[in-house]
Structure formats: structure tokens, C-alpha cells
mmCIF file of C-alpha atoms in Angstrom:
data_model
loop_
_atom_site.group_PDB
_atom_site.id
_atom_site.type_symbol
_atom_site.label_atom_id
_atom_site.label_comp_id
_atom_site.label_asym_id
_atom_site.label_seq_id
_atom_site.Cartn_x
_atom_site.Cartn_y
_atom_site.Cartn_z
ATOM 1 C CA MET A 1 -29.313 14.093 32.090
ATOM 2 C CA GLU A 2 -29.380 12.451 28.666
ATOM 3 C CA LYS A 3 -31.206 14.257 25.918
ATOM 4 C CA PRO A 4 -33.598 12.097 23.920
ATOM 5 C CA GLY A 5 -32.114 10.851 20.677
ATOM 6 C CA ARG A 6 -28.520 11.510 21.780
ATOM 7 C CA THR A 7 -25.918 9.176 23.228
ATOM 8 C CA PRO A 8 -23.134 10.693 25.341
ATOM 9 C CA VAL A 9 -19.695 9.498 24.263
ATOM 10 C CA THR A 10 -17.347 8.593 27.091
ATOM 11 C CA PHE A 11 -13.737 9.284 26.143
ATOM 12 C CA THR A 12 -11.372 6.354 26.498
ATOM 13 C CA PRO A 13 -7.852 7.192 27.737
ATOM 14 C CA MET A 14 -6.783 6.824 24.077
ATOM 15 C CA ARG A 15 -9.266 9.449 22.847
ATOM 16 C CA ALA A 16 -8.390 11.744 25.742
ATOM 17 C CA ALA A 17 -4.689 11.474 24.848
ATOM 18 C CA ILE A 18 -5.325 12.189 21.160
ATOM 19 C CA SER A 19 -7.581 15.097 22.076
ATOM 20 C CA ARG A 20 -4.993 16.642 24.406
ATOM 21 C CA ARG A 21 -2.118 16.259 21.934
ATOM 22 C CA MET A 22 -4.021 17.626 18.939
ATOM 23 C CA VAL A 23 -5.341 20.660 20.837
ATOM 24 C CA GLU A 24 -1.809 21.311 22.075
ATOM 25 C CA SER A 25 -0.409 21.044 18.553
ATOM 26 C CA LYS A 26 -2.985 23.229 16.834
ATOM 27 C CA SER A 27 -2.943 25.879 19.574
ATOM 28 C CA LYS A 28 0.851 26.096 19.964
ATOM 29 C CA ALA A 29 2.288 25.265 16.551
ATOM 30 C CA PRO A 30 1.382 27.645 13.694
ATOM 31 C CA HIS A 31 0.793 25.153 10.886
ATOM 32 C CA PHE A 32 1.357 25.738 7.205
ATOM 33 C CA TYR A 33 0.840 23.298 4.357
ATOM 34 C CA VAL A 34 2.697 22.611 1.110
ATOM 35 C CA SER A 35 1.636 20.023 -1.490
ATOM 36 C CA THR A 36 3.153 18.364 -4.516
ATOM 37 C CA ASP A 37 1.999 15.754 -7.035
ATOM 38 C CA ILE A 38 4.426 12.864 -7.478
ATOM 39 C CA GLU A 39 4.428 10.571 -10.499
ATOM 40 C CA MET A 40 4.634 6.991 -9.199
ATOM 41 C CA GLU A 41 5.077 5.114 -12.515
ATOM 42 C CA ALA A 42 8.798 4.455 -12.026
ATOM 43 C CA VAL A 43 8.440 3.384 -8.380
ATOM 44 C CA ILE A 44 5.552 1.068 -9.247
ATOM 45 C CA ALA A 45 7.601 -0.508 -12.081
ATOM 46 C CA ALA A 46 10.647 -0.896 -9.807
ATOM 47 C CA ASN A 47 8.482 -2.331 -7.043
ATOM 48 C CA ASN A 48 6.896 -4.846 -9.419
ATOM 49 C CA ALA A 49 10.399 -5.905 -10.501
ATOM 50 C CA ILE A 50 11.570 -6.346 -6.899
ATOM 51 C CA ASN A 51 8.443 -8.323 -6.025
ATOM 52 C CA GLU A 52 8.982 -10.745 -8.899
ATOM 53 C CA GLY A 53 9.232 -14.113 -7.150
ATOM 54 C CA ARG A 54 8.304 -12.680 -3.753
ATOM 55 C CA SER A 55 4.988 -13.563 -2.176
ATOM 56 C CA GLY A 56 2.910 -12.730 0.880
ATOM 57 C CA ASP A 57 4.809 -11.017 3.691
ATOM 58 C CA ASP A 58 8.001 -10.981 1.651
ATOM 59 C CA ARG A 59 6.576 -8.451 -0.798
ATOM 60 C CA VAL A 60 7.837 -4.887 -0.662
ATOM 61 C CA THR A 61 5.115 -2.264 -0.226
ATOM 62 C CA LEU A 62 4.853 1.178 -1.805
ATOM 63 C CA THR A 63 4.878 2.621 1.719
ATOM 64 C CA ALA A 64 8.396 1.216 2.159
ATOM 65 C CA TRP A 65 9.536 3.154 -0.919
ATOM 66 C CA ILE A 66 8.008 6.339 0.479
ATOM 67 C CA VAL A 67 9.740 5.768 3.847
ATOM 68 C CA ARG A 68 13.050 5.088 2.095
ATOM 69 C CA ALA A 69 12.769 8.274 0.037
ATOM 70 C CA LEU A 70 11.653 10.253 3.095
ATOM 71 C CA ALA A 71 14.673 9.072 5.078
ATOM 72 C CA GLN A 72 16.999 10.314 2.334
ATOM 73 C CA SER A 73 15.143 13.614 1.958
ATOM 74 C CA LEU A 74 15.151 14.171 5.732
ATOM 75 C CA ALA A 75 18.901 13.523 5.810
ATOM 76 C CA ALA A 76 19.203 16.321 3.257
ATOM 77 C CA ALA A 77 16.857 18.608 5.256
ATOM 78 C CA PRO A 78 17.811 18.113 8.927
ATOM 79 C CA ALA A 79 15.702 21.108 10.006
ATOM 80 C CA LEU A 80 12.612 18.913 9.489
ATOM 81 C CA ASN A 81 14.040 16.037 11.565
ATOM 82 C CA ALA A 82 13.738 17.911 14.839
ATOM 83 C CA VAL A 83 11.813 17.903 18.095
ATOM 84 C CA TRP A 84 10.904 20.512 20.687
ATOM 85 C CA SER A 85 12.435 20.074 24.116
ATOM 86 C CA GLY A 86 10.432 22.567 26.139
ATOM 87 C CA GLU A 87 10.964 25.908 24.388
ATOM 88 C CA ALA A 88 14.173 24.726 22.694
ATOM 89 C CA LEU A 89 14.347 23.064 19.284
ATOM 90 C CA GLU A 90 16.704 20.110 18.805
ATOM 91 C CA ARG A 91 17.773 18.515 15.538
ATOM 92 C CA VAL A 92 18.073 14.738 15.835
ATOM 93 C CA ASP A 93 20.811 12.697 14.155
ATOM 94 C CA ALA A 94 18.756 9.484 13.950
ATOM 95 C CA ILE A 95 15.907 9.526 11.442
ATOM 96 C CA ASN A 96 13.023 7.822 13.226
ATOM 97 C CA ILE A 97 9.929 8.042 11.039
ATOM 98 C CA GLY A 98 6.675 7.658 12.945
ATOM 99 C CA ILE A 99 4.131 5.611 11.028
ATOM 100 C CA ALA A 100 0.508 6.548 11.724
ATOM 101 C CA ILE A 101 -1.357 3.291 12.352
ATOM 102 C CA ALA A 102 -5.096 3.045 12.943
ATOM 103 C CA ILE A 103 -6.033 0.958 15.965
ATOM 104 C CA PRO A 104 -9.414 0.444 17.655
ATOM 105 C CA ASP A 105 -10.750 3.806 18.872
ATOM 106 C CA GLY A 106 -7.792 5.820 17.711
ATOM 107 C CA LEU A 107 -4.363 5.837 16.233
ATOM 108 C CA ILE A 108 -0.742 5.722 17.229
ATOM 109 C CA ALA A 109 2.392 6.608 15.275
ATOM 110 C CA PRO A 110 5.248 4.417 16.527
ATOM 111 C CA ALA A 111 8.707 5.059 15.132
ATOM 112 C CA LEU A 112 10.526 2.995 12.570
ATOM 113 C CA LEU A 113 13.919 3.590 14.176
ATOM 114 C CA ASP A 114 17.057 4.635 12.299
ATOM 115 C CA CYS A 115 15.471 4.630 8.821
ATOM 116 C CA ALA A 116 18.505 6.244 7.161
ATOM 117 C CA ASN A 117 20.651 3.152 7.629
ATOM 118 C CA LYS A 118 18.173 0.547 6.381
ATOM 119 C CA ASP A 119 17.701 -0.700 2.837
ATOM 120 C CA LEU A 120 14.357 -1.116 1.119
ATOM 121 C CA PRO A 121 13.645 -4.810 1.928
ATOM 122 C CA THR A 122 14.619 -4.183 5.573
ATOM 123 C CA LEU A 123 12.321 -1.160 5.816
ATOM 124 C CA SER A 124 9.477 -3.116 4.239
ATOM 125 C CA ALA A 125 9.901 -6.057 6.649
ATOM 126 C CA GLU A 126 10.241 -3.762 9.664
ATOM 127 C CA LEU A 127 7.170 -1.748 8.642
ATOM 128 C CA ARG A 128 5.129 -4.942 8.540
ATOM 129 C CA ASP A 129 6.544 -6.017 11.912
ATOM 130 C CA LEU A 130 5.858 -2.576 13.432
ATOM 131 C CA VAL A 131 2.212 -2.661 12.336
ATOM 132 C CA ALA A 132 1.785 -6.211 13.703
ATOM 133 C CA ARG A 133 3.386 -5.371 17.037
ATOM 134 C CA THR A 134 1.387 -2.140 17.343
ATOM 135 C CA LYS A 135 -1.832 -4.106 16.937
ATOM 136 C CA ALA A 136 -0.544 -6.772 19.372
ATOM 137 C CA ASN A 137 0.447 -4.153 22.003
ATOM 138 C CA LYS A 138 4.103 -5.134 21.809
ATOM 139 C CA LEU A 139 5.821 -1.832 21.072
ATOM 140 C CA ARG A 140 9.190 -0.975 22.587
ATOM 141 C CA PRO A 141 9.648 2.230 24.599
ATOM 142 C CA ALA A 142 11.906 3.880 21.987
ATOM 143 C CA GLU A 143 9.370 3.164 19.244
ATOM 144 C CA PHE A 144 6.689 4.745 21.399
ATOM 145 C CA SER A 145 8.719 7.859 22.238
ATOM 146 C CA ASP A 146 11.439 8.612 19.744
ATOM 147 C CA ALA A 147 9.797 9.470 16.405
ATOM 148 C CA THR A 148 11.366 12.559 14.813
ATOM 149 C CA PHE A 149 8.902 12.993 11.899
ATOM 150 C CA THR A 150 5.598 11.330 10.990
ATOM 151 C CA LEU A 151 4.170 9.779 7.830
ATOM 152 C CA SER A 152 0.399 9.484 7.623
ATOM 153 C CA ASN A 153 -0.459 7.416 4.561
ATOM 154 C CA LEU A 154 -4.154 7.084 3.707
ATOM 155 C CA GLY A 155 -3.292 5.531 0.337
ATOM 156 C CA ALA A 156 -5.253 2.398 1.201
ATOM 157 C CA PHE A 157 -8.439 4.508 1.079
ATOM 158 C CA PRO A 158 -10.000 6.429 -1.830
ATOM 159 C CA VAL A 159 -8.247 9.612 -0.661
ATOM 160 C CA THR A 160 -6.841 12.094 -3.176
ATOM 161 C CA GLN A 161 -5.108 14.328 -0.652
ATOM 162 C CA PHE A 162 -5.421 15.511 2.941
ATOM 163 C CA THR A 163 -3.664 17.652 5.533
ATOM 164 C CA ALA A 164 -2.467 16.264 8.868
ATOM 165 C CA ILE A 165 -1.782 17.832 12.267
ATOM 166 C CA VAL A 166 1.852 17.883 13.398
ATOM 167 C CA THR A 167 2.529 15.382 16.199
ATOM 168 C CA PRO A 168 4.167 17.123 19.175
ATOM 169 C CA PRO A 169 7.072 17.429 19.860
ATOM 170 C CA GLN A 170 7.896 17.025 16.141
ATOM 171 C CA VAL A 171 7.846 19.861 13.599
ATOM 172 C CA ALA A 172 6.485 18.200 10.454
ATOM 173 C CA ILE A 173 4.202 15.443 9.168
ATOM 174 C CA LEU A 174 3.691 14.176 5.624
ATOM 175 C CA ALA A 175 0.199 13.185 4.492
ATOM 176 C CA THR A 176 -0.030 10.965 1.415
ATOM 177 C CA GLY A 177 -3.124 9.910 -0.489
ATOM 178 C CA LYS A 178 -3.761 7.117 -2.949
ATOM 179 C CA SER A 179 -1.606 6.576 -6.014
ATOM 180 C CA GLU A 180 -4.106 6.690 -8.873
ATOM 181 C CA ALA A 181 -4.251 7.273 -12.620
ATOM 182 C CA ARG A 182 -4.744 10.973 -13.369
ATOM 183 C CA ALA A 183 -4.657 13.108 -16.489
ATOM 184 C CA VAL A 184 -1.386 15.037 -16.601
ATOM 185 C CA VAL A 185 0.497 16.933 -19.291
ATOM 186 C CA ARG A 186 3.738 15.411 -20.630
ATOM 187 C CA ASP A 187 5.513 17.043 -23.601
ATOM 188 C CA GLY A 188 2.409 19.104 -24.285
ATOM 189 C CA VAL A 189 0.096 16.103 -24.431
ATOM 190 C CA VAL A 190 -2.490 15.006 -21.878
ATOM 191 C CA VAL A 191 -1.690 11.465 -20.769
ATOM 192 C CA ALA A 192 -2.681 9.138 -17.918
ATOM 193 C CA ARG A 193 -0.076 8.612 -15.191
ATOM 194 C CA GLN A 194 -0.119 7.091 -11.708
ATOM 195 C CA MET A 195 0.021 10.126 -9.421
ATOM 196 C CA LEU A 196 0.176 10.591 -5.661
ATOM 197 C CA THR A 197 -0.370 13.866 -3.820
ATOM 198 C CA ALA A 198 1.833 14.487 -0.786
ATOM 199 C CA THR A 199 1.131 17.335 1.633
ATOM 200 C CA LEU A 200 3.581 18.398 4.286
ATOM 201 C CA SER A 201 2.255 20.130 7.399
ATOM 202 C CA ALA A 202 5.002 22.049 9.155
ATOM 203 C CA ASP A 203 5.431 24.134 12.296
ATOM 204 C CA HIS A 204 6.231 27.661 11.155
ATOM 205 C CA ARG A 205 8.080 28.376 14.418
ATOM 206 C CA ALA A 206 10.704 25.881 13.251
ATOM 207 C CA VAL A 207 10.840 26.090 9.454
ATOM 208 C CA ASP A 208 9.788 28.256 6.509
ATOM 209 C CA GLY A 209 8.049 27.637 3.211
ATOM 210 C CA ALA A 210 11.093 27.653 0.934
ATOM 211 C CA LEU A 211 12.774 24.931 3.011
ATOM 212 C CA VAL A 212 9.637 22.781 2.905
ATOM 213 C CA ALA A 213 9.258 23.374 -0.833
ATOM 214 C CA THR A 214 12.863 22.290 -1.399
ATOM 215 C CA PHE A 215 12.299 19.205 0.757
ATOM 216 C CA LEU A 216 9.174 18.223 -1.201
ATOM 217 C CA GLY A 217 10.968 18.783 -4.496
ATOM 218 C CA ASP A 218 13.779 16.505 -3.306
ATOM 219 C CA LEU A 219 11.281 13.830 -2.198
ATOM 220 C CA LYS A 220 9.467 14.057 -5.549
ATOM 221 C CA SER A 221 12.757 13.652 -7.463
ATOM 222 C CA ARG A 222 13.791 10.619 -5.432
ATOM 223 C CA LEU A 223 10.453 8.873 -6.032
ATOM 224 C CA GLU A 224 10.229 9.817 -9.707
ATOM 225 C CA SER A 225 13.809 8.588 -10.369
ATOM 226 C CA PRO A 226 13.961 5.750 -7.825
ATOM 227 C CA ALA A 227 17.261 4.117 -8.852
ATOM 228 C CA GLY A 228 18.863 5.452 -5.650
ATOM 229 C CA LEU A 229 16.204 3.894 -3.432
ATOM 230 C CA ALA A 230 16.376 0.171 -4.238
ATOM 231 C CA MET B 1 26.742 -6.266 40.628
ATOM 232 C CA ARG B 2 23.154 -5.121 40.984
ATOM 233 C CA VAL B 3 22.180 -3.266 37.800
ATOM 234 C CA PRO B 4 19.158 -0.971 38.141
ATOM 235 C CA VAL B 5 16.250 -1.203 35.707
ATOM 236 C CA GLU B 6 14.861 2.307 35.232
ATOM 237 C CA MET B 7 11.394 3.470 34.284
ATOM 238 C CA PRO B 8 11.664 4.531 30.623
ATOM 239 C CA ARG B 9 10.176 7.759 29.314
ATOM 240 C CA LEU B 10 7.078 7.056 27.247
ATOM 241 C CA GLY B 11 6.274 10.139 25.275
ATOM 242 C CA TYR B 12 7.701 13.614 25.663
ATOM 243 C CA ASP B 13 5.030 14.840 28.050
ATOM 244 C CA THR B 14 4.933 11.981 30.559
ATOM 245 C CA GLU B 15 6.727 12.089 33.882
ATOM 246 C CA VAL B 16 5.413 8.863 35.388
ATOM 247 C CA GLY B 17 4.934 5.369 34.034
ATOM 248 C CA LYS B 18 2.655 2.587 35.192
ATOM 249 C CA ILE B 19 3.738 -1.034 35.375
ATOM 250 C CA GLY B 20 1.042 -3.143 33.732
ATOM 251 C CA SER B 21 2.625 -6.491 34.473
ATOM 252 C CA TRP B 22 5.919 -8.245 35.096
ATOM 253 C CA LYS B 23 6.729 -11.033 32.647
ATOM 254 C CA ALA B 24 9.816 -12.086 34.631
ATOM 255 C CA LYS B 25 9.740 -12.873 38.352
ATOM 256 C CA VAL B 26 12.379 -12.600 41.050
ATOM 257 C CA GLY B 27 14.926 -15.381 40.582
ATOM 258 C CA ASP B 28 14.431 -15.661 36.807
ATOM 259 C CA ALA B 29 17.459 -15.628 34.531
ATOM 260 C CA VAL B 30 17.115 -12.916 31.870
ATOM 261 C CA THR B 31 19.051 -12.014 28.751
ATOM 262 C CA ALA B 32 19.906 -8.487 27.644
ATOM 263 C CA GLY B 33 17.033 -7.113 25.589
ATOM 264 C CA GLN B 34 14.549 -9.700 26.815
ATOM 265 C CA PRO B 35 11.089 -8.185 27.442
ATOM 266 C CA ILE B 36 10.648 -8.449 31.227
ATOM 267 C CA GLY B 37 7.473 -6.456 31.728
ATOM 268 C CA GLU B 38 4.806 -4.218 30.251
ATOM 269 C CA LEU B 39 4.042 -0.553 30.801
ATOM 270 C CA GLU B 40 0.537 0.782 30.476
ATOM 271 C CA THR B 41 0.047 4.093 28.712
ATOM 272 C CA GLU B 42 -3.050 5.929 27.581
ATOM 273 C CA LYS B 43 -2.471 4.817 24.012
ATOM 274 C CA ALA B 44 -0.813 1.420 24.179
ATOM 275 C CA THR B 45 0.880 -1.245 26.207
ATOM 276 C CA VAL B 46 4.646 -1.079 25.775
ATOM 277 C CA GLU B 47 7.138 -3.821 26.559
ATOM 278 C CA PHE B 48 10.324 -2.925 28.389
ATOM 279 C CA GLU B 49 13.500 -4.919 28.196
ATOM 280 C CA ALA B 50 16.235 -6.122 30.533
ATOM 281 C CA PRO B 51 19.212 -3.730 30.212
ATOM 282 C CA THR B 52 21.683 -6.536 30.908
ATOM 283 C CA ALA B 53 21.880 -10.314 31.222
ATOM 284 C CA GLY B 54 21.689 -11.809 34.700
ATOM 285 C CA THR B 55 19.179 -12.719 37.366
ATOM 286 C CA LEU B 56 16.189 -10.571 38.282
ATOM 287 C CA VAL B 57 16.852 -10.154 42.006
ATOM 288 C CA GLU B 58 14.391 -7.474 43.097
ATOM 289 C CA ILE B 59 11.183 -5.898 41.813
ATOM 290 C CA VAL B 60 10.838 -2.401 43.291
ATOM 291 C CA THR B 61 7.645 -1.293 41.556
ATOM 292 C CA ALA B 62 4.831 -3.817 41.640
ATOM 293 C CA ALA B 63 2.404 -4.433 38.788
ATOM 294 C CA GLY B 64 -0.334 -1.833 38.882
ATOM 295 C CA SER B 65 1.925 0.788 40.507
ATOM 296 C CA GLU B 66 3.403 3.962 39.060
ATOM 297 C CA ALA B 67 6.955 5.280 39.208
ATOM 298 C CA ALA B 68 8.640 8.457 38.034
ATOM 299 C CA VAL B 69 10.529 8.343 34.740
ATOM 300 C CA GLY B 70 14.109 7.344 35.574
ATOM 301 C CA ALA B 71 13.211 5.788 38.928
ATOM 302 C CA VAL B 72 14.583 2.305 39.666
ATOM 303 C CA ILE B 73 11.812 -0.233 39.171
ATOM 304 C CA ALA B 74 13.893 -3.438 39.548
ATOM 305 C CA TYR B 75 17.415 -4.794 39.943
ATOM 306 C CA ILE B 76 19.229 -7.406 37.886
ATOM 307 C CA ASP B 77 22.366 -9.081 39.259
ATOM 308 C CA ASP B 78 24.718 -9.441 36.305
ATOM 309 C CA GLY B 79 27.041 -11.842 38.190
ATOM 310 C CA LYS B 80 30.074 -9.585 37.767
#
């Protein structure tokens, strides 16, 4: 019996799947959260230089830089590139970064496969292709199943920072907000710098705070001194 | 030789997959990696590919039907 002024919401299979996975994650995986602020001035300058003469779909996105840096940081912190197999934890050699993509009535995080062995322009092109094929329902089984870590980037929205829920069977997810000018202190002086806040949610069964802190410090260094990324 | 096409695993917690449609039909020549059908999941439609080049000689699992992960859903004759 419907109550006046209320509309019952029927769950689509998509919403039911998200609901089941998120309840499973939050009830089984003890989450903890670690954040860092990353100065993006150098990456933005390097990206502008790379995009000189490129147009449209050929342009490299900031997300591609983040994925590139993440792949290198995950290679240095293999404990975060792992999945549960039942009650057992397995580290995975391939770095397959799931990219959270909003689709009608939900979201999906298909994997950008083998990120460690791809250069920046390749990652940028494949990211664009992955988003297009996700929206066109043309994902491949491995992309659907084999992510080893997830990036949720809400930088296209006016979001300063947020925390995400780990995607089972993975053990960590990085949530990034918008890169924006903020007042920071450099050499004792308050100055404006493009800053981005990244928050890692991790499964405390699998990893501890010091490891996550080291990982975030490594990611921050790679993005703040991006010569090794291009 | 008849090469089996197996139902792929779609997500760590799924044990069965559902064939949404076949893009190739019996008798069609296929190339390795060619998308030959679609799987329906709760979250998306996923294309699956021919594991080898050859001729699609038998479809075991019809469109709209489910099969266990790893079960043979079709055969391709690779001509060897």
C-alpha cells in the first residue's frame, strides 16, 4: 500500500548489485582512511606542454597522469595491489586500475588493464576508450572482472575531498577531488597553488596505516615532481 | 580440432553467466579476439571474444540461457 506523498523506488538489477556489494564491503572490510594534499602545479604545466598542438580526443587528461602515477606507486607498494580469494589474500602482478564511471542509475569501475606497462599518451587514449565502451555496453570480460585497485575521481565536480568504499574483492580505493587554487604556505609565505586532495580507503585486514601513508607520500612525490611520468 | 568456448567469470562473486545474444552464428568464420556474443550481467553487457580463429561450428548455450562459469558455451573448429 503506497503512502500518500511517497513513491516506492523499485531497485534495478544495477542498484541491487551495488547495494549488495557495498553492504558486503562495509560489513566485512574494516575501513580506514588516510588523506594527503597534492600540489598539481607541475603536472598541470607538464600536461599543458604535452597538449601543445593536440586537440580534441588526442589531448591528455589529468586523470591519465593520476593513473600513471598510481601505477608506479602501486608497483612500489604491492600489498595494495591485491584481491581476496575467499578468505585468502592474493597479491596480483598485473596492475589493473578500476576506473569508477557513472552510468545511468549507477556506476561501474571497469579495469584499465596492465597500467604499469603503458605510457602516458597510451593511458590517456585507453581511458577515453574505456569510458566510451562502458557507456556503449562494450566492455570485455577481463575489464569487468580483473581490477586490482580502484580510482574514484570526482574532480569534474566541485568536490574538495571525499571517502570511498573499497570495491570487493580489492583492498584499497583512492578518492580524488577537484584540483583547485588554495592558500598554502611555501617558504613561510601564504601563496595560491593548485591543490588536489586524495584520500585512500583501505581494508585494515590487509594493510596498516604506515604502509598507506608511505604509499600516499610516494604518490604525492610522483605527481609533484612529474618528470618520471611523461 | 574443435576448440571449446568457455563461459568467462564476470566478477568475483558470480558462478553463472547469461548469454544476452550471439553476434556470430553457426557456420561463420571468426578471427581470434573477435567479439562473438554478449553476456548480460546485473551491471552491464559484456562482449566475449573468440579464443581462436576458425569456424563457429556449434552453439551450446542459446541466447537468453545461463551457464556455469567455465562451462562450454560453443565450439570453434580451428581447421587444424
